[in-house]
Coordinates of C-alpha atoms and ligand atoms in Angstrom, one line a residue:
M567 CA 35.2 -37.7 86.5
E568 CA 34.7 -39.6 83.3
I569 CA 34.0 -42.8 85.1
N570 CA 31.3 -41.1 87.2
S571 CA 29.5 -39.6 84.3
N572 CA 29.5 -42.9 82.5
R573 CA 28.1 -44.6 85.5
N574 CA 25.3 -42.0 85.7
E575 CA 24.5 -42.6 82.1
G576 CA 24.2 -46.3 82.8
I577 CA 21.4 -45.9 85.3
P578 CA 18.1 -46.6 83.5
K579 CA 15.7 -43.7 83.7
R580 CA 12.8 -45.2 82.0
H581 CA 11.5 -48.7 81.5
V582 CA 9.6 -49.7 78.4
A583 CA 7.7 -53.0 78.0
V584 CA 7.8 -54.3 74.4
F585 CA 5.1 -56.9 73.4
V586 CA 5.9 -58.9 70.3
F587 CA 3.5 -61.0 68.2
P588 CA 5.7 -64.1 68.3
F589 CA 5.1 -65.4 64.8
S590 CA 6.5 -65.1 61.2
S591 CA 8.5 -62.0 60.5
H592 CA 7.0 -59.9 63.4
P593 CA 9.7 -60.5 66.1
P594 CA 12.8 -59.6 64.1
L595 CA 11.2 -56.5 62.8
L596 CA 10.1 -55.2 66.2
L597 CA 13.6 -56.0 67.5
T598 CA 15.1 -53.9 64.7
L599 CA 12.9 -51.0 65.9
V600 CA 13.8 -51.6 69.6
R601 CA 17.5 -51.7 68.7
M602 CA 17.2 -48.4 66.9
L603 CA 15.4 -46.9 69.9
A604 CA 17.8 -48.5 72.4
S605 CA 20.8 -47.0 70.7
A606 CA 19.1 -43.5 70.4
A607 CA 18.0 -43.7 74.1
P608 CA 20.7 -45.5 76.1
N609 CA 19.0 -44.5 79.4
V610 CA 15.9 -46.5 78.6
I611 CA 15.7 -50.1 79.4
F612 CA 13.5 -52.3 77.2
S613 CA 11.9 -55.5 78.5
F614 CA 11.2 -57.5 75.4
F615 CA 8.3 -59.9 75.9
G616 CA 8.1 -62.9 73.5
T617 CA 7.7 -66.7 73.8
A618 CA 10.7 -68.8 74.6
K619 CA 10.8 -69.9 71.0
S620 CA 10.6 -66.4 69.5
N621 CA 13.1 -64.9 72.0
Q622 CA 15.6 -67.7 71.5
A623 CA 15.6 -67.1 67.8
L624 CA 16.3 -63.4 68.4
F625 CA 18.7 -63.4 71.3
S626 CA 20.5 -66.8 71.3
D627 CA 23.7 -65.4 69.7
Q628 CA 23.3 -61.7 70.3
K629 CA 23.0 -59.8 73.6
Y630 CA 22.1 -56.1 73.7
N631 CA 22.9 -53.8 76.6
N632 CA 19.6 -52.2 77.4
I633 CA 17.3 -54.8 75.9
R634 CA 16.2 -57.7 78.2
P635 CA 14.3 -60.6 76.7
Y636 CA 11.5 -61.9 78.9
D637 CA 9.7 -65.2 78.1
V638 CA 5.9 -65.6 78.4
S639 CA 3.9 -68.8 77.8
D640 CA 3.0 -69.8 74.2
G641 CA -0.4 -71.0 75.5
I642 CA 0.2 -74.6 74.3
P643 CA -1.1 -76.9 77.1
K644 CA 1.1 -79.8 78.2
D645 CA 0.7 -82.9 76.1
Y646 CA -1.3 -80.9 73.5
V647 CA -1.6 -82.6 70.1
F648 CA -1.8 -80.2 67.2
M649 CA -4.7 -80.9 64.9
G650 CA -3.3 -79.1 61.9
K651 CA -6.0 -76.4 62.0
P652 CA -5.2 -73.0 60.4
Q653 CA -3.5 -70.6 62.8
E654 CA -3.8 -73.1 65.7
D655 CA -0.6 -72.0 67.4
I656 CA -1.6 -68.3 66.9
N657 CA -5.0 -68.9 68.5
L658 CA -3.5 -70.7 71.5
F659 CA -1.2 -67.9 72.1
L660 CA -3.8 -65.2 71.7
A661 CA -6.0 -66.9 74.3
V662 CA -3.3 -66.4 77.0
A663 CA -1.4 -63.3 75.8
E664 CA -3.1 -60.6 77.8
E665 CA -2.9 -62.5 81.1
E666 CA 0.8 -63.4 80.4
F667 CA 1.7 -59.8 79.6
R668 CA 0.0 -58.5 82.7
K669 CA 1.8 -61.1 84.9
G670 CA 5.1 -60.4 83.2
V671 CA 4.9 -56.7 83.8
K672 CA 4.9 -57.2 87.5
V673 CA 7.9 -59.5 87.3
V674 CA 10.0 -57.2 85.1
E675 CA 9.1 -54.1 87.2
K676 CA 10.5 -55.9 90.3
D677 CA 13.5 -57.3 88.5
I678 CA 14.6 -53.9 87.0
G679 CA 13.4 -51.9 90.0
L680 CA 11.6 -49.4 87.8
K681 CA 7.9 -49.1 86.9
I682 CA 7.0 -49.5 83.2
G683 CA 6.7 -46.0 81.7
C684 CA 5.5 -46.9 78.2
L685 CA 4.2 -49.8 76.2
L686 CA 5.6 -50.5 72.8
V687 CA 3.5 -53.2 71.2
D688 CA 2.7 -54.9 67.9
S689 CA -0.5 -53.3 66.6
F690 CA -2.3 -56.6 66.7
F691 CA -2.6 -56.4 70.5
W692 CA -5.6 -54.1 70.7
F693 CA -6.4 -55.1 74.3
L694 CA -3.3 -53.4 75.5
A695 CA -5.0 -50.0 75.0
D696 CA -6.9 -50.7 78.2
M697 CA -3.8 -51.9 80.0
A698 CA -2.0 -48.7 79.1
D699 CA -5.0 -46.6 80.4
E700 CA -5.1 -48.5 83.7
M701 CA -1.4 -47.9 84.1
S702 CA -1.8 -44.2 82.9
I703 CA 1.1 -44.6 80.5
P704 CA 1.5 -44.0 76.8
W705 CA 1.4 -46.8 74.3
V706 CA 3.0 -47.0 71.0
S707 CA 1.3 -49.3 68.5
F708 CA 3.8 -50.5 65.8
W709 CA 2.3 -51.7 62.5
T710 CA 4.8 -54.1 60.9
A711 CA 3.6 -53.7 57.3
G712 CA 2.5 -50.8 55.0
A713 CA 0.0 -48.0 55.1
N714 CA -2.0 -49.9 52.5
S715 CA -2.9 -52.9 54.6
L716 CA -3.2 -50.8 57.7
S717 CA -5.8 -48.8 55.9
A718 CA -7.7 -51.9 54.7
H719 CA -7.9 -53.1 58.3
F720 CA -8.7 -49.7 59.7
Y721 CA -11.6 -49.2 57.3
T722 CA -12.9 -52.8 57.5
D723 CA -16.4 -51.7 58.6
L724 CA -16.6 -49.1 55.8
I725 CA -15.4 -51.6 53.2
R726 CA -17.8 -54.3 54.3
Q727 CA -20.7 -51.9 54.2
K728 CA -19.8 -50.5 50.8
Y729 CA -19.3 -54.0 49.4
D730 CA -22.6 -55.1 50.7
E731 CA -24.3 -52.3 48.9
I732 CA -22.7 -53.1 45.5
K733 CA -22.3 -56.8 45.8
G734 CA -25.0 -57.6 43.2
T735 CA -23.4 -55.5 40.5
V736 CA -19.7 -56.3 41.1
G737 CA -17.8 -59.5 42.0
P738 CA -14.7 -59.8 44.3
D739 CA -12.4 -59.7 41.3
D740 CA -13.8 -56.5 39.8
E741 CA -12.0 -53.3 40.4
I742 CA -13.9 -51.0 42.7
A743 CA -13.2 -47.3 42.8
D744 CA -12.8 -45.3 46.0
L745 CA -13.3 -48.3 48.3
I746 CA -10.5 -47.3 50.5
P747 CA -9.4 -43.7 51.0
G748 CA -6.1 -43.3 49.2
L749 CA -6.4 -46.3 46.9
K750 CA -7.9 -45.3 43.6
T751 CA -9.2 -48.7 42.7
V752 CA -8.8 -52.1 44.3
R753 CA -10.3 -55.5 44.1
I754 CA -12.0 -57.2 47.1
S755 CA -10.0 -60.3 46.3
D756 CA -6.8 -58.3 46.8
L757 CA -7.6 -57.2 50.3
P758 CA -6.3 -59.2 53.3
G759 CA -8.6 -62.2 53.9
E760 CA -9.7 -60.9 57.3
V761 CA -11.4 -57.9 55.7
V762 CA -14.2 -59.4 53.6
L763 CA -13.7 -62.8 52.0
G764 CA -12.0 -64.9 54.7
N765 CA -13.3 -66.5 57.9
L766 CA -14.4 -63.3 59.6
E767 CA -15.2 -65.0 62.9
S768 CA -11.7 -66.5 63.5
P769 CA -9.8 -65.1 66.5
F770 CA -7.3 -63.6 64.0
S771 CA -9.9 -61.7 62.0
T772 CA -11.6 -60.6 65.2
M773 CA -8.3 -59.3 66.6
L774 CA -7.7 -57.2 63.4
H775 CA -11.2 -55.8 63.5
K776 CA -10.8 -54.8 67.2
M777 CA -7.4 -53.4 66.4
A778 CA -9.0 -50.9 64.0
R779 CA -11.1 -49.5 66.8
S780 CA -8.3 -49.3 69.3
L781 CA -5.7 -47.6 67.1
P782 CA -7.0 -44.0 67.4
R783 CA -6.4 -44.3 71.2
A784 CA -2.6 -45.0 70.7
T785 CA -0.1 -42.3 71.6
A786 CA 1.7 -43.1 68.3
V787 CA 1.4 -45.5 65.4
P788 CA 4.8 -45.9 63.7
I789 CA 5.2 -47.9 60.5
N790 CA 8.1 -49.2 58.5
S791 CA 7.6 -47.1 55.5
F792 CA 8.2 -43.5 54.2
D793 CA 5.9 -40.6 53.6
E794 CA 6.4 -40.3 49.9
L795 CA 5.5 -43.9 49.1
D796 CA 1.7 -43.4 49.7
P797 CA 1.0 -39.7 50.2
E798 CA -2.8 -40.0 50.1
L799 CA -3.0 -43.0 52.4
N800 CA -0.6 -41.3 54.8
K801 CA -2.6 -38.1 54.8
N802 CA -5.8 -39.9 55.6
L803 CA -4.3 -42.1 58.3
S804 CA -2.6 -39.1 59.9
S805 CA -6.0 -37.5 60.3
Q806 CA -7.2 -40.6 62.1
F807 CA -4.4 -41.4 64.5
N808 CA -2.3 -39.5 67.0
N809 CA 1.2 -39.3 65.6
F810 CA 1.1 -41.6 62.6
L811 CA 4.8 -41.9 62.0
N812 CA 6.5 -43.3 58.9
I813 CA 10.0 -44.2 60.2
G814 CA 11.4 -46.5 57.6
P815 CA 12.6 -48.2 55.5
F816 CA 14.4 -50.0 58.3
N817 CA 16.6 -51.9 55.7
L818 CA 18.2 -48.6 54.7
I819 CA 18.8 -47.5 58.3
S820 CA 19.9 -50.7 60.2
K821 CA 21.9 -53.0 58.0
E822 CA 23.7 -54.9 60.7
N823 CA 21.1 -57.7 60.8
S824 CA 21.9 -59.1 57.5
L825 CA 25.6 -58.2 57.5
S826 CA 26.2 -60.3 60.7
K827 CA 25.5 -63.5 58.7
V828 CA 28.2 -64.6 56.3
D829 CA 27.5 -65.6 52.8
E830 CA 28.0 -69.3 53.6
F831 CA 26.8 -70.5 50.2
S832 CA 29.0 -68.1 48.1
C833 CA 26.0 -66.4 46.4
L834 CA 27.9 -63.1 46.0
S835 CA 31.0 -64.6 44.3
W836 CA 28.7 -66.5 42.0
L837 CA 26.9 -63.3 41.1
D838 CA 30.2 -61.6 40.4
N839 CA 30.5 -63.9 37.4
Q840 CA 27.1 -63.0 35.9
K841 CA 26.3 -60.3 33.4
P842 CA 24.8 -57.1 34.8
R843 CA 21.0 -57.1 35.4
S844 CA 20.7 -60.7 34.0
V845 CA 19.9 -62.8 37.0
A846 CA 16.5 -63.5 38.5
Y847 CA 16.7 -63.8 42.3
I848 CA 14.0 -66.0 43.7
C849 CA 12.9 -66.1 47.4
F850 CA 9.5 -66.4 49.1
G851 CA 10.7 -65.7 52.6
T852 CA 11.1 -68.1 55.4
F853 CA 7.4 -69.0 55.8
F854 CA 6.0 -69.5 52.4
K855 CA 6.6 -71.7 49.4
P856 CA 4.6 -72.4 46.3
P857 CA 3.0 -75.8 46.0
P858 CA 5.1 -78.5 44.4
H859 CA 3.5 -78.3 40.9
E860 CA 4.2 -74.6 40.8
L861 CA 7.8 -75.1 41.7
V862 CA 8.0 -77.4 38.7
E863 CA 6.4 -74.8 36.4
L864 CA 8.8 -72.1 37.6
A865 CA 11.8 -74.4 37.2
E866 CA 10.7 -75.4 33.7
A867 CA 10.2 -71.7 32.7
L868 CA 13.7 -70.9 34.0
E869 CA 15.2 -73.7 31.9
E870 CA 13.2 -72.9 28.8
T871 CA 14.1 -69.2 28.8
Q872 CA 17.7 -70.1 29.8
T873 CA 17.4 -67.4 32.5
S874 CA 20.3 -67.2 35.0
F875 CA 18.9 -67.4 38.5
L876 CA 19.7 -67.6 42.2
W877 CA 17.0 -69.4 44.1
S878 CA 17.0 -69.4 47.9
I879 CA 14.8 -72.2 49.1
K880 CA 15.0 -74.7 51.9
S881 CA 16.5 -78.0 50.8
D882 CA 13.4 -80.1 51.6
S883 CA 11.9 -78.6 48.4
N884 CA 14.7 -80.0 46.2
K885 CA 12.8 -83.3 45.8
H886 CA 10.0 -81.4 44.0
F887 CA 12.2 -80.0 41.2
P888 CA 11.9 -81.6 37.7
K889 CA 14.0 -84.7 37.2
G890 CA 17.7 -83.7 36.6
F891 CA 17.0 -80.0 37.1
L892 CA 19.6 -79.4 39.8
E893 CA 22.2 -81.5 38.0
R894 CA 21.7 -79.7 34.7
I895 CA 21.8 -76.2 36.1
C896 CA 24.9 -77.0 38.2
A897 CA 26.7 -78.6 35.3
N898 CA 26.6 -75.6 33.1
G899 CA 26.3 -72.9 35.8
T900 CA 23.0 -71.3 34.6
G901 CA 21.6 -71.3 38.0
K902 CA 22.3 -71.7 41.7
V903 CA 20.0 -73.1 44.4
V904 CA 20.8 -72.4 48.0
P905 CA 19.1 -72.9 51.3
W906 CA 19.8 -69.4 52.4
A907 CA 21.0 -66.2 50.8
P908 CA 22.1 -62.8 52.3
Q909 CA 19.1 -61.1 50.7
I910 CA 20.0 -57.4 51.0
Q911 CA 23.5 -57.9 49.6
V912 CA 22.2 -60.2 46.8
L913 CA 19.5 -57.6 45.8
E914 CA 22.2 -54.9 45.8
H915 CA 24.4 -56.9 43.4
S916 CA 24.5 -55.4 39.9
A917 CA 23.9 -58.8 38.4
I918 CA 20.3 -59.0 39.7
G919 CA 17.7 -58.0 37.1
V920 CA 14.5 -59.0 38.8
F921 CA 13.2 -60.3 42.2
I922 CA 10.7 -63.1 42.2
T923 CA 9.0 -62.7 45.5
H924 CA 5.8 -63.3 47.6
G925 CA 5.3 -59.6 47.9
G926 CA 5.9 -59.4 51.6
W927 CA 6.3 -55.9 52.9
N928 CA 9.9 -56.3 54.0
S929 CA 11.0 -57.9 50.7
M930 CA 9.2 -55.2 48.8
L931 CA 11.1 -52.5 50.7
E932 CA 14.4 -54.3 50.3
S933 CA 13.9 -54.6 46.5
L934 CA 12.7 -51.0 46.2
G935 CA 15.7 -49.8 48.3
V936 CA 18.1 -51.0 45.6
G937 CA 15.9 -50.4 42.6
V938 CA 15.1 -54.0 41.6
P939 CA 11.7 -54.6 39.9
M940 CA 9.5 -57.5 41.1
I941 CA 7.5 -60.4 39.8
C942 CA 5.1 -61.3 42.6
R943 CA 3.4 -64.5 43.6
P944 CA 1.4 -63.5 46.7
F945 CA 0.1 -66.0 49.3
V946 CA -1.6 -64.5 52.3
G947 CA -2.1 -61.4 54.5
D948 CA -1.0 -58.2 53.0
Q949 CA 0.9 -59.8 50.1
Q950 CA -2.0 -59.5 47.6
L951 CA -2.5 -55.9 48.4
N952 CA 1.2 -55.1 48.2
T953 CA 1.3 -56.9 44.8
W954 CA -1.6 -54.7 43.7
M955 CA 0.3 -51.6 44.7
I956 CA 3.5 -52.8 43.1
E957 CA 1.8 -53.4 39.8
R958 CA -1.0 -50.9 39.6
V959 CA -0.1 -48.0 41.8
W960 CA 3.7 -47.8 41.9
G961 CA 4.2 -49.6 38.6
I962 CA 7.5 -51.2 39.7
G963 CA 6.6 -54.9 39.1
A964 CA 3.8 -57.3 38.2
K965 CA 1.8 -60.1 39.6
I966 CA 2.5 -63.4 37.9
E967 CA -0.3 -64.1 35.4
G968 CA -3.3 -65.7 37.2
G969 CA -1.5 -65.4 40.6
R970 CA 0.2 -68.8 40.1
F971 CA 3.3 -70.0 38.4
T972 CA 2.7 -71.6 35.1
K973 CA 5.5 -72.4 32.7
H974 CA 4.0 -70.1 30.0
G975 CA 3.1 -67.2 32.3
T976 CA 6.4 -67.3 34.0
A977 CA 8.4 -67.5 30.8
C978 CA 6.6 -64.4 29.5
A979 CA 7.2 -62.5 32.7
L980 CA 10.9 -63.4 32.7
K981 CA 11.4 -62.3 29.1
Q982 CA 9.6 -59.1 29.7
F983 CA 11.5 -58.2 32.9
L984 CA 14.9 -59.2 31.7
S985 CA 14.8 -57.6 28.3
S986 CA 15.2 -53.9 27.8
N987 CA 11.9 -53.1 26.2
E988 CA 9.9 -50.0 26.9
L989 CA 7.8 -51.5 29.7
S990 CA 11.0 -52.6 31.5
I991 CA 12.6 -49.2 31.1
G992 CA 9.5 -47.4 32.4
R993 CA 9.4 -49.7 35.4
K994 CA 13.1 -49.1 36.0
K995 CA 12.6 -45.4 35.9
R996 CA 9.7 -45.5 38.4
I997 CA 11.6 -47.7 40.8
E998 CA 14.7 -45.5 40.6
A999 CA 12.6 -42.5 41.5
L1000 CA 11.0 -44.2 44.5
K1001 CA 14.4 -45.6 45.5
E1002 CA 15.7 -42.1 45.6
L1003 CA 12.8 -40.9 47.8
A1004 CA 13.3 -43.8 50.2
H1005 CA 17.0 -42.9 50.6
K1006 CA 16.2 -39.2 51.1
A1007 CA 13.6 -40.1 53.8
V1008 CA 16.3 -41.6 56.0
E1009 CA 18.9 -38.9 55.5
P1010 CA 19.6 -36.6 58.5
N1011 CA 16.9 -34.1 57.4
G1012 CA 14.6 -36.7 55.9
G1013 CA 11.0 -37.3 57.0
S1014 CA 11.6 -40.7 58.5
T1015 CA 14.6 -39.4 60.5
K1016 CA 12.4 -36.6 61.9
N1017 CA 9.6 -38.9 62.7
F1018 CA 12.0 -41.3 64.5
K1019 CA 13.2 -38.4 66.6
T1020 CA 9.6 -37.6 67.6
L1021 CA 9.2 -41.3 68.6
V1022 CA 12.4 -41.3 70.7
D1023 CA 11.2 -38.1 72.5
M1024 CA 7.9 -39.7 73.3
I1025 CA 9.5 -42.8 74.7
T1026 CA 12.1 -41.0 76.7
S1027 CA 10.0 -38.0 77.9
A1028 CA 8.9 -38.3 81.5
T1029 CA 6.1 -35.9 81.0
L1030 CA 4.0 -38.2 78.9
Ligands
NAG2236 C1 -10.2 -40.3 55.5 O1 -11.1 -41.2 55.0 C2 -12.3 -41.3 55.7 C3 -13.1 -42.5 55.1 O2 -13.4 -42.3 53.8 C4 -13.0 -40.0 55.6 O3 -14.2 -40.1 56.3 C5 -12.1 -38.9 56.1 O4 -12.7 -37.7 55.9 C6 -10.8 -38.9 55.4 N1 -9.9 -37.9 56.0 C7 -9.2 -37.1 55.3 C8 -8.4 -36.1 56.1 O5 -9.1 -37.2 54.1
NAG2237 C1 22.5 -75.1 30.4 O1 21.4 -75.9 30.8 C2 20.1 -75.4 30.5 C3 19.1 -76.3 31.1 O2 19.2 -77.6 30.6 C4 20.0 -75.3 29.0 O3 18.7 -74.8 28.7 C5 21.0 -74.4 28.5 O4 21.0 -74.3 27.1 C6 22.4 -74.8 28.9 N1 23.3 -73.7 28.7 C7 24.5 -73.9 28.2 C8 25.4 -72.6 28.0 O5 25.0 -75.0 28.0

């Protein structure tokens, strides 16, 4: 009897095609969502479309029962020579993506023996709205960052129009009130480059602009955030989209990702020997690093202020450090430089007092989830706008003075964040309050948990 019922459970009842944007932090984040869905809905089979490169990074040492990777072309012609143009690989991929997805759908339907019943896609892929319509199936458009940047892209036309009207009187670095619904004030220079100031004709900008028009057609727009973080933005976006669903923070729901990797460079045992809240943890993610002269300024500021620090940075940057820096900090144990650190566990450690970050959405959520304030040095995309929110709206961190590391500005920031002055205490209180709300959101009765159940129902329900 038991065996029979198990066997029944094993028969897939529904087939979902997942289309990933195969660059930067998008694939692991979408996989995290798919893994959450796959374990909540064991009868659903997920065909996970990525490039060979992105899929290999995700699936090479992990296999999942009802998630099947499927490789599509990266669009790079044979013998192609990269010219070093910005976003060259992204543009090559975007040129073939739709056709590749369409071809792939036929293949996986045949392989699995089940028609695709739902599309789960990175929001970037606006053109899949038509594909879902043609197939008469729902599509779920997953935005991998926050409601702030989603809003900036969604209201791009409105922002461009308003900015055109006031351009003579205000510059890109002036604060403008009521530019975006839900953000009290913001500066044009803090918006993602694709909105106003960047190359608006690039394939990437065009894609984001078209995305804005397609989003209201989606069956659901889930994001990795929680309702209480941006109540006004959420309220407004909920009025524009079908089922705008805050289902995060993922880092508080699905911890396995980081736990599966061991602490090969002994960061945690090193932290065990540091004083509480005394260490600056420095990491700019896998894809960004400050230019060499800024690395020097940051290193000099750390030495000058005698700040204890743990710095996760690929070893090809070591040559840029000031002469003797690594030897000096190793000799007396003030700091530790490693090529990789288990970020979530590091941030959770009681020795960490501040996180020096690029202000990426995931890093921000990870820091917030454990109540660690941030010093931000934003680079691209949503990082400027996140930094703006971190400093001006949530009050849980600050942008490095001038947006770049200088010895003086960094030393001031370190002193301010690692001392227990009034400003630091206020920040700490605010981040603790948000941290509590984030944890509540993912409890059994929390908003994100409820929203996630809604999403699971949509994906599993045959009636849609
Ligand atoms: C959301 O913002 C847009 C643009 O400002 C506005 O037209 C709309 O009425 C707002 N919706 C809600 C429910 O606030
Ligand atoms: C350790 O080295 C740093 C960098 O040279 C220096 O600033 C600091 O005073 C030293 N600390 C100790 C405890 O020797």
